[in-house]
Amino acid sequence: PCVFYGDYYGISGQYAQEDFKEILDRLLAIRKDLAYGEQNDYFDHANCIGWVRSGAENQSPIAVLISNDQENSKSMFVDQEWTNQTFVDLLGNHQGQVTIDEEGYG
């Protein structure tokens, strides 16, 4: 992925902003360690998008949900093989868990 220098290290001057190094390091590690396999996109809403990477051999899928609205939800398919498994927010922004249903959706 491409990471803007100013986002990673911060910017000084007239348009100063703090760095996002800590969160970017976590996002980069998640991508490096967990984002494998085919990607299915869910770009059907202007304020809430998502995608699922199906995983590779001996790896679980990863589901990503991004929203710029107060509350949103989206049903995404991860596979029936993951029925009754729970998914959590690896960034710690949402305390809830998502349990995959018998049809493979969460």
Short mmCIF file of C-alpha atoms in Angstrom, two decimals:
data_model
loop_
_atom_site.label_atom_id
_atom_site.label_comp_id
_atom_site.label_asym_id
_atom_site.label_seq_id
_atom_site.Cartn_x
_atom_site.Cartn_y
_atom_site.Cartn_z
CA PRO A 1 0.00 0.00 0.00
CA CYS A 2 0.96 3.61 -0.43
CA VAL A 3 1.27 5.67 2.76
CA PHE A 4 1.62 9.45 2.60
CA TYR A 5 4.72 10.71 4.43
CA GLY A 6 2.78 13.41 6.29
CA ASP A 7 0.21 10.92 7.55
CA TYR A 8 2.95 8.68 8.90
CA TYR A 9 5.36 11.27 10.35
CA GLY A 10 3.11 14.31 10.77
CA ILE A 11 3.24 17.73 9.16
CA SER A 12 4.46 21.01 10.60
CA GLY A 13 3.80 24.53 9.42
CA GLN A 14 0.62 26.29 8.39
CA TYR A 15 -1.32 23.06 7.74
CA ALA A 16 0.12 21.09 10.65
CA GLN A 17 -1.30 17.73 11.59
CA GLU A 18 -0.22 15.08 14.04
CA ASP A 19 1.09 11.79 12.76
CA PHE A 20 -0.99 8.63 12.45
CA LYS A 21 2.03 6.34 12.83
CA GLU A 22 0.56 4.13 15.57
CA ILE A 23 -2.68 3.36 13.74
CA LEU A 24 -0.92 3.06 10.37
CA ASP A 25 1.55 0.56 11.84
CA ARG A 26 -1.36 -1.55 13.10
CA LEU A 27 -3.16 -1.33 9.74
CA LEU A 28 0.00 -2.24 7.83
CA ALA A 29 0.63 -5.24 10.10
CA ILE A 30 -2.96 -6.45 9.67
CA ARG A 31 -2.65 -6.16 5.90
CA LYS A 32 0.71 -7.92 5.82
CA ASP A 33 -0.28 -10.75 8.17
CA LEU A 34 -3.96 -11.34 7.41
CA ALA A 35 -5.02 -9.99 4.00
CA TYR A 36 -4.73 -12.99 1.68
CA GLY A 37 -6.94 -14.65 -0.87
CA GLU A 38 -9.61 -13.43 -3.24
CA GLN A 39 -11.28 -10.11 -2.44
CA ASN A 40 -15.03 -9.50 -2.65
CA ASP A 41 -16.07 -5.85 -2.49
CA TYR A 42 -19.22 -4.39 -0.92
CA PHE A 43 -19.27 -0.87 -2.36
CA ASP A 44 -23.06 -0.53 -2.37
CA HIS A 45 -23.46 2.43 0.01
CA ALA A 46 -21.93 5.92 -0.10
CA ASN A 47 -21.19 6.02 3.64
CA CYS A 48 -20.39 2.38 4.38
CA ILE A 49 -18.12 0.14 2.32
CA GLY A 50 -16.53 -3.19 3.01
CA TRP A 51 -14.62 -6.08 1.56
CA VAL A 52 -13.75 -9.62 2.50
CA ARG A 53 -10.46 -11.32 1.75
CA SER A 54 -11.11 -15.06 1.64
CA GLY A 55 -7.85 -16.11 3.29
CA ALA A 56 -5.30 -18.60 2.07
CA GLU A 57 -4.58 -22.16 3.06
CA ASN A 58 -4.76 -22.49 6.87
CA GLN A 59 -5.79 -18.83 7.24
CA SER A 60 -9.11 -17.34 8.19
CA PRO A 61 -10.80 -14.70 6.07
CA ILE A 62 -10.68 -11.05 7.06
CA ALA A 63 -13.63 -8.69 6.74
CA VAL A 64 -13.11 -4.93 6.58
CA LEU A 65 -15.88 -2.41 7.17
CA ILE A 66 -15.38 1.36 6.86
CA SER A 67 -18.05 3.92 7.65
CA ASN A 68 -18.05 7.69 7.93
CA ASP A 69 -21.55 7.76 9.42
CA GLN A 70 -22.67 7.44 13.05
CA GLU A 71 -24.08 3.93 12.73
CA ASN A 72 -23.98 1.50 9.86
CA SER A 73 -24.03 -2.20 9.20
CA LYS A 74 -23.48 -4.47 6.26
CA SER A 75 -23.95 -8.19 5.76
CA MET A 76 -20.91 -9.76 4.07
CA PHE A 77 -20.23 -13.34 3.00
CA VAL A 78 -17.15 -15.05 4.46
CA ASP A 79 -18.12 -18.71 3.78
CA GLN A 80 -20.20 -21.39 5.45
CA GLU A 81 -17.03 -23.03 6.70
CA TRP A 82 -16.87 -20.21 9.31
CA THR A 83 -20.41 -20.74 10.68
CA ASN A 84 -20.63 -19.86 14.41
CA GLN A 85 -17.15 -18.32 14.39
CA THR A 86 -16.83 -14.79 15.73
CA PHE A 87 -15.06 -11.83 14.17
CA VAL A 88 -13.84 -8.84 16.20
CA ASP A 89 -12.52 -5.35 15.53
CA LEU A 90 -8.73 -5.70 15.47
CA LEU A 91 -8.34 -1.94 15.93
CA GLY A 92 -10.42 -1.90 19.11
CA ASN A 93 -12.86 0.79 17.93
CA HIS A 94 -15.94 -1.42 18.30
CA GLN A 95 -16.39 -3.79 21.23
CA GLY A 96 -19.07 -5.97 19.64
CA GLN A 97 -18.51 -9.29 17.94
CA VAL A 98 -19.94 -10.60 14.69
CA THR A 99 -20.95 -14.26 14.58
CA ILE A 100 -21.08 -15.91 11.17
CA ASP A 101 -24.50 -17.41 10.45
CA GLU A 102 -25.25 -20.81 8.94
CA GLU A 103 -25.30 -19.32 5.43
CA GLY A 104 -21.77 -17.90 5.84
CA TYR A 105 -22.75 -14.26 6.40
CA GLY A 106 -21.79 -11.92 9.19
#
